[in-house]
Amino acid sequence: MPLDPASNPVTIGEFNELMSRCGPFEPAPQLAVGVSGGSDSMALALLAADWAKARGGSVTALTVDHGLRSGARAEARRVACWLSGRGIDHHVLRWTGIKPASGIQAAARRARFDLLSRWCRGHGVLHLLLGHQREDQAETYMLRLARGSGPDGLACMSGVSETPWLRILRPCLGIPRARLRAALQLAGQEWIDDPSNLNTVFARVRVRTGLAESDEGEPAIDRLFMTAGKLGLARRALDGQIAGLLGRAVSIHPAGYCHFDMAMIASAPEEIGRRALARIVTCIGAQEYGPRRERLDRLYRALRDDGLRHPRTLAGCVIARRRGGVLVAREAAATAPEVILRPGVEAIWDGRFRLRLSRKVDGHRRISIGALGREGWAGLTAIRPEARKSTIPPLVRPTLPVFRDKDGLLAAPHFGYYRDGPGIEVLKSVDLRFFPGNALVLAAFPVV
């Protein structure tokens, strides 16, 4: 008879095994843990601190204050007190600015990850641990099923995922919440129950409540978790075939667009071709997630059945037939707004281009980065007619990043234009490169 999860706390020996599946790790690993103060993340912080200490490393706990509840700041101080009492370093990261009127949970989730990942990048921390557990995975499966997600989406969360500079680890993804709470109780550690987790306005809360009140209870959660795991194995097998197809069919340009061989994509097995297409637009469109299945299917059919006779848009991209293949470019209307750059601080514009403005730039000089735009292209060619000879496709040109100051266009690096004036040599040395959040070929999908 299986043990009651509530009487079976996660042990450090078990956690050691869970972490071994998330490796490799450097000597004396430095870890960051996202800690809300809830039971899942508190248990993870304590277990991770013991694991890191045994290896000569350390843990930094990061709490995001979204500014959405009046008690959030006091809760963050409470978490800091608990963790400092256990010798765990703690920082609070605040989400500032205007909050959206709708889709607040999704926006808060994106903001939280952005704050956590930026902190890790700025402090040279390679591993970010998140406290997702078994019930979270089951809820994610139900939510994605309701949205009509395909097999990739239904594989749900991965135990290990990677960005170009960060590894996101979910070592407790297969552990029931009751076992994490049992570990906290054994350690004499309190936790905070977020009242928003009871607000049935949110779809995830409704799913969670439905699963908890189901006659099936834990067995239903187990089945959903196992189903997600099986789909994860299927995704992993397909990923290898997709990577091979992309390597043969696609060429990416440093200016952030690509060409692909339409015949190769269209003649591949349907599921492989469709997924390859999703990877292409997710990469070029700088999307966090792939496109919805029904929209992707329409694009795939247009490609396969009528040779893409008319340009299409999907996932922030324009997809258009060109002589010798298909061009995929960022959609001009979807590019990010202009942002002010700070000297010495790395920036990523439009989720696609990474740069760092030198500290040598006058800090009082207001320099921004934004899309060239159609009017900008007209202005550029008026002062630099040779830009018209660029091999960059016309569809791409308005979407490329340029620098501006109070006097207008300062530099258009992809077209070799730099306005004469003081400090321009420093601007010429800026390393501006295409750096999408989702690479064309992904790392293998680890299954818990």
Tab-separated table of C-alpha atoms in Angstrom:
chain	number	residue	atom	x	y	z
A	1	MET	CA	0.000	0.000	0.000
A	2	PRO	CA	1.521	3.382	-0.965
A	3	LEU	CA	2.496	5.802	1.774
A	4	ASP	CA	0.304	8.811	2.513
A	5	PRO	CA	2.248	11.719	0.928
A	6	ALA	CA	1.583	13.871	3.999
A	7	SER	CA	3.475	11.391	6.184
A	8	ASN	CA	6.327	10.898	3.712
A	9	PRO	CA	8.493	14.053	3.635
A	10	VAL	CA	11.067	14.596	0.911
A	11	THR	CA	14.511	13.742	2.305
A	12	ILE	CA	17.837	15.345	1.437
A	13	GLY	CA	18.992	11.995	0.044
A	14	GLU	CA	16.022	11.938	-2.315
A	15	PHE	CA	16.629	15.562	-3.258
A	16	ASN	CA	20.257	14.736	-4.062
A	17	GLU	CA	19.000	12.187	-6.585
A	18	LEU	CA	16.534	14.690	-8.057
A	19	MET	CA	19.312	17.242	-8.498
A	20	SER	CA	21.583	14.688	-10.158
A	21	ARG	CA	19.003	14.473	-12.957
A	22	CYS	CA	19.280	18.246	-13.423
A	23	GLY	CA	23.072	18.307	-13.862
A	24	PRO	CA	25.754	18.878	-14.712
A	25	PHE	CA	26.870	21.444	-12.141
A	26	GLU	CA	30.149	23.281	-11.727
A	27	PRO	CA	32.236	22.871	-8.531
A	28	ALA	CA	30.815	24.950	-5.657
A	29	PRO	CA	27.593	25.671	-7.593
A	30	GLN	CA	25.835	28.984	-7.162
A	31	LEU	CA	22.050	28.577	-7.276
A	32	ALA	CA	19.160	31.018	-7.281
A	33	VAL	CA	15.732	29.876	-6.073
A	34	GLY	CA	12.477	31.668	-6.814
A	35	VAL	CA	10.707	31.854	-3.443
A	36	SER	CA	7.186	33.203	-3.102
A	37	GLY	CA	6.857	32.095	0.503
A	38	GLY	CA	4.437	29.305	-0.403
A	39	SER	CA	5.070	25.746	0.694
A	40	ASP	CA	6.501	24.526	-2.614
A	41	SER	CA	9.167	27.201	-2.975
A	42	MET	CA	10.015	27.311	0.735
A	43	ALA	CA	10.657	23.569	0.775
A	44	LEU	CA	12.754	23.881	-2.376
A	45	ALA	CA	14.833	26.694	-0.851
A	46	LEU	CA	15.640	24.677	2.271
A	47	LEU	CA	16.475	21.508	0.352
A	48	ALA	CA	18.560	23.393	-2.214
A	49	ALA	CA	20.491	25.216	0.520
A	50	ASP	CA	21.471	21.897	2.141
A	51	TRP	CA	22.397	20.435	-1.257
A	52	ALA	CA	24.561	23.432	-2.221
A	53	LYS	CA	26.253	23.690	1.180
A	54	ALA	CA	27.339	20.042	0.970
A	55	ARG	CA	29.102	20.902	-2.303
A	56	GLY	CA	30.757	24.110	-1.190
A	57	GLY	CA	28.232	26.241	-3.046
A	58	SER	CA	25.493	28.641	-2.022
A	59	VAL	CA	21.871	29.558	-2.609
A	60	THR	CA	20.292	32.966	-3.080
A	61	ALA	CA	16.529	33.144	-2.614
A	62	LEU	CA	14.689	35.647	-4.822
A	63	THR	CA	11.201	36.902	-4.014
A	64	VAL	CA	9.252	38.933	-6.559
A	65	ASP	CA	6.919	41.588	-5.164
A	66	HIS	CA	4.385	42.134	-7.933
A	67	GLY	CA	2.784	45.073	-6.151
A	68	LEU	CA	-0.665	43.565	-6.698
A	69	ARG	CA	-1.679	42.992	-3.063
A	70	SER	CA	-1.378	45.313	-0.087
A	71	GLY	CA	0.205	42.590	2.051
A	72	ALA	CA	2.823	41.490	-0.478
A	73	ARG	CA	5.625	43.685	0.856
A	74	ALA	CA	5.084	42.491	4.430
A	75	GLU	CA	5.058	38.884	3.217
A	76	ALA	CA	8.375	39.423	1.425
A	77	ARG	CA	9.891	40.755	4.667
A	78	ARG	CA	8.556	37.722	6.499
A	79	VAL	CA	10.150	35.362	3.979
A	80	ALA	CA	13.436	37.274	4.286
A	81	CYS	CA	13.331	36.844	8.071
A	82	TRP	CA	12.682	33.103	7.821
A	83	LEU	CA	15.466	32.523	5.331
A	84	SER	CA	18.059	34.749	6.976
A	85	GLY	CA	17.440	32.771	10.157
A	86	ARG	CA	18.581	29.712	8.235
A	87	GLY	CA	21.608	31.426	6.718
A	88	ILE	CA	20.091	31.781	3.242
A	89	ASP	CA	20.756	35.014	1.358
A	90	HIS	CA	17.552	36.700	0.160
A	91	HIS	CA	16.652	39.521	-2.229
A	92	VAL	CA	13.319	41.118	-3.133
A	93	LEU	CA	12.738	42.063	-6.785
A	94	ARG	CA	9.895	44.494	-7.494
A	95	TRP	CA	7.650	44.616	-10.536
A	96	THR	CA	7.126	48.300	-11.218
A	97	GLY	CA	5.199	50.202	-13.836
A	98	ILE	CA	1.652	50.006	-15.169
A	99	LYS	CA	-0.102	46.663	-14.677
A	100	PRO	CA	-2.497	45.300	-17.329
A	101	ALA	CA	-6.240	45.399	-16.684
A	102	SER	CA	-6.720	41.858	-18.022
A	103	GLY	CA	-4.587	38.732	-18.193
A	104	ILE	CA	-2.930	39.765	-14.949
A	105	GLN	CA	-1.778	36.270	-13.921
A	106	ALA	CA	-0.039	35.650	-17.241
A	107	ALA	CA	1.527	39.123	-17.185
A	108	ALA	CA	2.712	38.628	-13.607
A	109	ARG	CA	4.201	35.254	-14.530
A	110	ARG	CA	6.138	36.805	-17.430
A	111	ALA	CA	7.312	39.700	-15.269
A	112	ARG	CA	8.401	37.317	-12.519
A	113	PHE	CA	10.494	35.207	-14.858
A	114	ASP	CA	11.992	38.300	-16.478
A	115	LEU	CA	13.031	39.731	-13.098
A	116	LEU	CA	14.454	36.414	-11.897
A	117	SER	CA	16.392	35.735	-15.083
A	118	ARG	CA	17.772	39.281	-15.261
A	119	TRP	CA	18.991	39.041	-11.676
A	120	CYS	CA	20.713	35.734	-12.426
A	121	ARG	CA	22.333	37.132	-15.552
A	122	GLY	CA	23.527	40.227	-13.734
A	123	HIS	CA	25.042	38.199	-10.890
A	124	GLY	CA	26.609	35.425	-12.943
A	125	VAL	CA	24.279	32.707	-11.643
A	126	LEU	CA	23.740	29.893	-14.141
A	127	HIS	CA	21.049	27.843	-12.354
A	128	LEU	CA	17.575	29.115	-11.422
A	129	LEU	CA	15.437	26.669	-9.437
A	130	LEU	CA	11.641	26.922	-9.511
A	131	GLY	CA	9.261	25.170	-7.145
A	132	HIS	CA	6.782	23.600	-9.570
A	133	GLN	CA	5.571	20.216	-8.398
A	134	ARG	CA	3.313	17.324	-9.403
A	135	GLU	CA	-0.033	19.098	-9.025
A	136	ASP	CA	1.263	22.089	-10.999
A	137	GLN	CA	2.118	19.775	-13.886
A	138	ALA	CA	-1.339	18.168	-13.809
A	139	GLU	CA	-3.017	21.597	-13.750
A	140	THR	CA	-0.872	22.778	-16.653
A	141	TYR	CA	-1.901	19.717	-18.656
A	142	MET	CA	-5.602	20.447	-18.068
A	143	LEU	CA	-5.242	24.136	-18.933
A	144	ARG	CA	-3.368	23.423	-22.152
A	145	LEU	CA	-5.782	20.671	-23.127
A	146	ALA	CA	-8.647	23.151	-22.738
A	147	ARG	CA	-6.802	25.641	-24.977
A	148	GLY	CA	-6.359	23.029	-27.692
A	149	SER	CA	-2.592	22.700	-27.335
A	150	GLY	CA	-0.839	20.099	-29.461
A	151	PRO	CA	1.478	17.328	-28.250
A	152	ASP	CA	4.362	19.706	-27.522
A	153	GLY	CA	2.229	21.895	-25.290
A	154	LEU	CA	0.689	18.875	-23.565
A	155	ALA	CA	4.177	17.651	-22.636
A	156	CYS	CA	3.901	20.611	-20.220
A	157	MET	CA	6.851	21.774	-18.143
A	158	SER	CA	10.321	20.357	-18.500
A	159	GLY	CA	12.495	19.422	-15.540
A	160	VAL	CA	15.362	21.304	-17.202
A	161	SER	CA	15.112	24.068	-19.779
A	162	GLU	CA	17.713	26.485	-21.036
A	163	THR	CA	18.037	30.026	-22.287
A	164	PRO	CA	21.294	31.253	-23.828
A	165	TRP	CA	22.572	32.251	-20.368
A	166	LEU	CA	20.456	30.407	-17.809
A	167	ARG	CA	19.378	26.891	-16.871
A	168	ILE	CA	15.867	26.689	-15.382
A	169	LEU	CA	15.571	23.686	-13.085
A	170	ARG	CA	12.426	22.159	-11.590
A	171	PRO	CA	13.810	19.312	-9.480
A	172	CYS	CA	10.548	18.751	-7.565
A	173	LEU	CA	8.307	18.506	-10.630
A	174	GLY	CA	7.429	14.892	-9.835
A	175	ILE	CA	6.867	15.426	-6.086
A	176	PRO	CA	3.357	15.856	-4.585
A	177	ARG	CA	2.786	19.091	-2.669
A	178	ALA	CA	1.887	17.155	0.473
A	179	ARG	CA	5.398	15.679	0.624
A	180	LEU	CA	6.983	19.122	0.339
A	181	ARG	CA	4.766	20.414	3.136
A	182	ALA	CA	5.670	17.387	5.224
A	183	ALA	CA	9.345	18.283	4.758
A	184	LEU	CA	8.647	21.825	5.987
A	185	GLN	CA	6.732	20.555	8.997
A	186	LEU	CA	9.609	18.232	9.858
A	187	ALA	CA	11.984	21.214	9.672
A	188	GLY	CA	9.654	23.378	11.787
A	189	GLN	CA	9.262	25.863	8.953
A	190	GLU	CA	6.109	27.901	8.293
A	191	TRP	CA	4.909	29.048	4.888
A	192	ILE	CA	2.473	31.580	3.427
A	193	ASP	CA	-0.787	30.689	1.697
A	194	ASP	CA	-1.382	33.223	-1.090
A	195	PRO	CA	-5.087	34.251	-1.035
A	196	SER	CA	-5.073	34.623	-4.830
A	197	ASN	CA	-4.700	30.832	-4.996
A	198	LEU	CA	-8.328	30.648	-3.828
A	199	ASN	CA	-9.701	33.184	-6.316
A	200	THR	CA	-11.808	31.252	-8.839
A	201	VAL	CA	-11.655	34.175	-11.272
A	202	PHE	CA	-8.418	32.543	-12.421
A	203	ALA	CA	-8.612	29.460	-14.647
A	204	ARG	CA	-5.759	27.674	-12.871
A	205	VAL	CA	-7.529	28.021	-9.532
A	206	ARG	CA	-10.726	26.565	-11.005
A	207	VAL	CA	-8.783	23.599	-12.392
A	208	ARG	CA	-7.006	23.102	-9.065
A	209	THR	CA	-10.296	23.202	-7.180
A	210	GLY	CA	-11.893	20.757	-9.605
A	211	LEU	CA	-9.053	18.269	-9.231
A	212	ALA	CA	-9.091	18.563	-5.443
A	213	GLU	CA	-12.854	18.000	-5.274
A	214	SER	CA	-12.842	15.153	-7.793
A	215	ASP	CA	-13.848	11.693	-6.581
A	216	GLU	CA	-10.604	10.472	-8.144
A	217	GLY	CA	-8.418	12.893	-6.143
A	218	GLU	CA	-4.737	11.938	-6.140
A	219	PRO	CA	-5.112	9.127	-8.730
A	220	ALA	CA	-6.478	11.665	-11.246
A	221	ILE	CA	-3.491	13.941	-10.660
A	222	ASP	CA	-1.143	10.972	-11.031
A	223	ARG	CA	-2.711	9.972	-14.351
A	224	LEU	CA	-2.491	13.504	-15.730
A	225	PHE	CA	1.135	13.738	-14.630
A	226	MET	CA	1.993	10.411	-16.257
A	227	THR	CA	0.214	11.395	-19.481
A	228	ALA	CA	2.256	14.598	-19.666
A	229	GLY	CA	5.380	12.499	-19.113
A	230	LYS	CA	4.546	10.138	-21.979
A	231	LEU	CA	3.951	13.079	-24.286
A	232	GLY	CA	7.288	14.480	-23.145
A	233	LEU	CA	9.016	11.278	-24.279
A	234	ALA	CA	7.259	11.523	-27.642
A	235	ARG	CA	8.325	15.149	-27.957
A	236	ARG	CA	11.929	14.230	-27.223
A	237	ALA	CA	11.954	11.613	-29.987
A	238	LEU	CA	10.453	14.037	-32.499
A	239	ASP	CA	12.841	16.830	-31.530
A	240	GLY	CA	15.786	14.938	-32.994
A	241	GLN	CA	14.051	14.541	-36.350
A	242	ILE	CA	12.984	18.189	-36.366
A	243	ALA	CA	16.536	19.346	-35.638
A	244	GLY	CA	17.820	17.364	-38.609
A	245	LEU	CA	15.217	18.858	-40.940
A	246	LEU	CA	15.898	22.414	-39.754
A	247	GLY	CA	19.622	21.938	-40.245
A	248	ARG	CA	19.074	20.928	-43.869
A	249	ALA	CA	16.266	23.301	-44.831
A	250	VAL	CA	16.843	26.611	-43.015
A	251	SER	CA	19.456	29.354	-43.171
A	252	ILE	CA	19.351	32.167	-40.607
A	253	HIS	CA	20.770	35.617	-41.298
A	254	PRO	CA	22.468	37.697	-38.562
A	255	ALA	CA	19.924	40.450	-39.266
A	256	GLY	CA	17.240	38.250	-37.698
A	257	TYR	CA	15.424	36.716	-40.657
A	258	CYS	CA	15.638	33.353	-42.376
A	259	HIS	CA	15.039	31.533	-45.639
A	260	PHE	CA	13.865	27.961	-45.838
A	261	ASP	CA	13.471	25.385	-48.572
A	262	MET	CA	9.721	25.050	-49.032
A	263	ALA	CA	9.943	21.647	-50.722
A	264	MET	CA	11.944	20.150	-47.857
A	265	ILE	CA	9.490	21.343	-45.200
A	266	ALA	CA	6.397	20.392	-47.231
A	267	SER	CA	7.683	16.927	-48.158
A	268	ALA	CA	8.725	15.947	-44.619
A	269	PRO	CA	6.331	13.797	-42.544
A	270	GLU	CA	3.444	16.091	-41.676
A	271	GLU	CA	4.018	16.334	-37.929
A	272	ILE	CA	7.744	16.929	-38.407
A	273	GLY	CA	7.161	19.618	-41.050
A	274	ARG	CA	4.498	21.345	-38.991
A	275	ARG	CA	6.673	21.444	-35.879
A	276	ALA	CA	9.675	22.659	-37.858
A	277	LEU	CA	7.526	25.512	-39.144
A	278	ALA	CA	6.484	26.337	-35.572
A	279	ARG	CA	10.133	26.471	-34.486
A	280	ILE	CA	10.993	28.834	-37.329
A	281	VAL	CA	8.306	31.417	-36.556
A	282	THR	CA	8.844	31.138	-32.791
A	283	CYS	CA	12.537	31.922	-33.258
A	284	ILE	CA	12.229	34.730	-35.807
A	285	GLY	CA	9.145	36.213	-34.124
A	286	ALA	CA	10.877	36.224	-30.712
A	287	GLN	CA	7.951	34.431	-29.119
A	288	GLU	CA	7.972	32.829	-25.688
A	289	TYR	CA	5.741	29.984	-26.883
A	290	GLY	CA	4.896	28.462	-30.243
A	291	PRO	CA	1.767	29.466	-32.190
A	292	ARG	CA	-1.684	28.026	-31.584
A	293	ARG	CA	-2.309	24.782	-33.419
A	294	GLU	CA	-5.172	25.992	-35.605
A	295	ARG	CA	-3.226	29.009	-36.909
A	296	LEU	CA	-0.132	26.906	-37.494
A	297	ASP	CA	-2.232	24.365	-39.401
A	298	ARG	CA	-3.541	27.083	-41.730
A	299	LEU	CA	-0.014	28.211	-42.537
A	300	TYR	CA	1.198	24.647	-43.049
A	301	ARG	CA	-1.669	23.860	-45.435
A	302	ALA	CA	-1.013	27.075	-47.382
A	303	LEU	CA	2.604	26.021	-47.709
A	304	ARG	CA	1.929	22.407	-48.637
A	305	ASP	CA	-1.207	22.698	-50.766
A	306	ASP	CA	-0.861	25.930	-52.748
A	307	GLY	CA	2.820	26.819	-52.430
A	308	LEU	CA	2.158	29.864	-50.227
A	309	ARG	CA	0.776	31.996	-53.042
A	310	HIS	CA	0.069	34.894	-50.684
A	311	PRO	CA	2.111	36.212	-47.730
A	312	ARG	CA	0.903	35.172	-44.284
A	313	THR	CA	1.448	36.457	-40.754
A	314	LEU	CA	1.905	34.259	-37.711
A	315	ALA	CA	3.597	34.612	-34.316
A	316	GLY	CA	4.874	38.110	-35.025
A	317	CYS	CA	6.310	37.066	-38.396
A	318	VAL	CA	5.600	37.668	-42.057
A	319	ILE	CA	6.017	34.522	-44.146
A	320	ALA	CA	6.328	35.158	-47.876
A	321	ARG	CA	7.394	33.180	-50.905
A	322	ARG	CA	10.540	34.454	-52.556
A	323	ARG	CA	12.516	33.138	-55.479
A	324	GLY	CA	14.386	30.080	-54.283
A	325	GLY	CA	12.367	29.521	-51.119
A	326	VAL	CA	10.385	31.159	-48.340
A	327	LEU	CA	11.387	34.282	-46.420
A	328	VAL	CA	10.428	34.571	-42.739
A	329	ALA	CA	10.839	38.060	-41.275
A	330	ARG	CA	9.736	39.894	-38.164
A	331	GLU	CA	6.384	41.605	-38.675
A	332	ALA	CA	6.965	45.365	-38.658
A	333	ALA	CA	3.755	46.074	-36.734
A	334	ALA	CA	4.797	43.646	-33.983
A	335	THR	CA	8.223	45.092	-33.145
A	336	ALA	CA	8.841	46.445	-29.657
A	337	PRO	CA	8.623	50.168	-28.904
A	338	GLU	CA	11.706	52.339	-28.622
A	339	VAL	CA	13.607	52.025	-25.333
A	340	ILE	CA	16.223	54.253	-23.716
A	341	LEU	CA	19.647	52.636	-23.285
A	342	ARG	CA	21.770	52.983	-20.171
A	343	PRO	CA	25.558	52.986	-20.572
A	344	GLY	CA	27.155	49.780	-19.312
A	345	VAL	CA	23.840	47.924	-18.966
A	346	GLU	CA	23.040	45.035	-21.277
A	347	ALA	CA	19.760	45.319	-23.158
A	348	ILE	CA	17.691	43.004	-25.305
A	349	TRP	CA	15.457	44.818	-27.768
A	350	ASP	CA	12.331	43.229	-29.248
A	351	GLY	CA	13.322	39.905	-27.675
A	352	ARG	CA	15.760	39.472	-30.586
A	353	PHE	CA	18.785	41.752	-30.472
A	354	ARG	CA	21.281	41.921	-27.619
A	355	LEU	CA	23.657	44.804	-26.994
A	356	ARG	CA	25.522	46.696	-24.310
A	357	LEU	CA	26.167	50.422	-24.649
A	358	SER	CA	29.705	51.273	-23.534
A	359	ARG	CA	30.181	53.091	-20.242
A	360	LYS	CA	32.240	55.579	-22.269
A	361	VAL	CA	29.021	56.998	-23.726
A	362	ASP	CA	28.045	60.278	-22.092
A	363	GLY	CA	25.516	59.323	-19.407
A	364	HIS	CA	23.598	62.567	-19.990
A	365	ARG	CA	23.100	61.775	-23.654
A	366	ARG	CA	19.706	60.170	-24.310
A	367	ILE	CA	20.267	57.304	-26.773
A	368	SER	CA	17.447	54.926	-27.655
A	369	ILE	CA	17.065	51.783	-29.724
A	370	GLY	CA	13.997	51.040	-31.829
A	371	ALA	CA	12.807	49.816	-35.209
A	372	LEU	CA	13.944	51.711	-38.306
A	373	GLY	CA	10.380	51.789	-39.667
A	374	ARG	CA	9.259	52.753	-43.161
A	375	GLU	CA	9.671	56.487	-42.582
A	376	GLY	CA	13.076	55.813	-41.088
A	377	TRP	CA	14.063	53.834	-44.175
A	378	ALA	CA	13.049	56.739	-46.394
A	379	GLY	CA	15.096	59.105	-44.249
A	380	LEU	CA	18.097	56.774	-44.218
A	381	THR	CA	18.181	56.369	-47.988
A	382	ALA	CA	17.913	60.136	-48.412
A	383	ILE	CA	21.145	60.666	-46.458
A	384	ARG	CA	22.820	57.377	-47.433
A	385	PRO	CA	21.577	56.339	-50.914
A	386	GLU	CA	23.911	53.320	-51.034
A	387	ALA	CA	21.735	51.676	-48.343
A	388	ARG	CA	19.373	50.779	-51.202
A	389	LYS	CA	22.025	48.326	-52.422
A	390	SER	CA	21.753	46.289	-49.222
A	391	THR	CA	21.128	42.577	-49.731
A	392	ILE	CA	18.777	42.595	-46.744
A	393	PRO	CA	15.254	41.968	-48.110
A	394	PRO	CA	12.936	45.022	-48.235
A	395	LEU	CA	10.460	43.204	-45.967
A	396	VAL	CA	13.109	43.021	-43.243
A	397	ARG	CA	14.592	46.520	-43.405
A	398	PRO	CA	11.926	48.441	-41.414
A	399	THR	CA	12.138	45.892	-38.571
A	400	LEU	CA	15.860	46.299	-37.911
A	401	PRO	CA	17.155	48.136	-34.839
A	402	VAL	CA	18.630	51.623	-35.109
A	403	PHE	CA	19.947	54.132	-32.586
A	404	ARG	CA	18.406	57.578	-32.149
A	405	ASP	CA	19.080	60.644	-30.049
A	406	LYS	CA	17.401	64.039	-29.686
A	407	ASP	CA	18.505	64.971	-33.205
A	408	GLY	CA	17.014	61.879	-34.854
A	409	LEU	CA	18.706	58.921	-36.513
A	410	LEU	CA	22.122	58.362	-34.975
A	411	ALA	CA	23.142	54.975	-36.390
A	412	ALA	CA	21.763	52.129	-38.500
A	413	PRO	CA	24.417	49.426	-37.987
A	414	HIS	CA	22.962	46.877	-40.420
A	415	PHE	CA	23.311	49.443	-43.204
A	416	GLY	CA	26.697	50.802	-42.153
A	417	TYR	CA	25.363	54.250	-41.282
A	418	TYR	CA	26.784	56.279	-38.364
A	419	ARG	CA	26.114	60.005	-38.128
A	420	ASP	CA	29.284	62.057	-37.775
A	421	GLY	CA	29.803	63.637	-34.393
A	422	PRO	CA	31.434	63.250	-30.966
A	423	GLY	CA	31.360	59.754	-29.481
A	424	ILE	CA	30.347	57.997	-32.694
A	425	GLU	CA	33.428	55.738	-32.610
A	426	VAL	CA	32.215	54.327	-29.298
A	427	LEU	CA	28.840	53.572	-30.860
A	428	LYS	CA	30.519	51.793	-33.776
A	429	SER	CA	32.068	49.359	-31.293
A	430	VAL	CA	28.702	48.241	-29.873
A	431	ASP	CA	28.215	44.501	-30.364
A	432	LEU	CA	24.635	44.287	-31.659
A	433	ARG	CA	23.649	40.738	-32.494
A	434	PHE	CA	20.604	38.595	-33.204
A	435	PHE	CA	19.955	36.687	-29.987
A	436	PRO	CA	16.407	35.235	-29.883
A	437	GLY	CA	15.045	33.862	-26.632
A	438	ASN	CA	14.026	30.635	-28.362
A	439	ALA	CA	16.739	29.167	-30.546
A	440	LEU	CA	15.806	27.419	-33.777
A	441	VAL	CA	17.019	24.062	-32.452
A	442	LEU	CA	16.199	23.317	-28.817
A	443	ALA	CA	18.037	21.238	-26.258
A	444	ALA	CA	16.605	17.753	-25.691
A	445	PHE	CA	13.366	17.804	-23.647
A	446	PRO	CA	14.132	16.177	-20.255
A	447	VAL	CA	11.291	14.131	-18.778
A	448	VAL	CA	10.889	13.723	-15.007
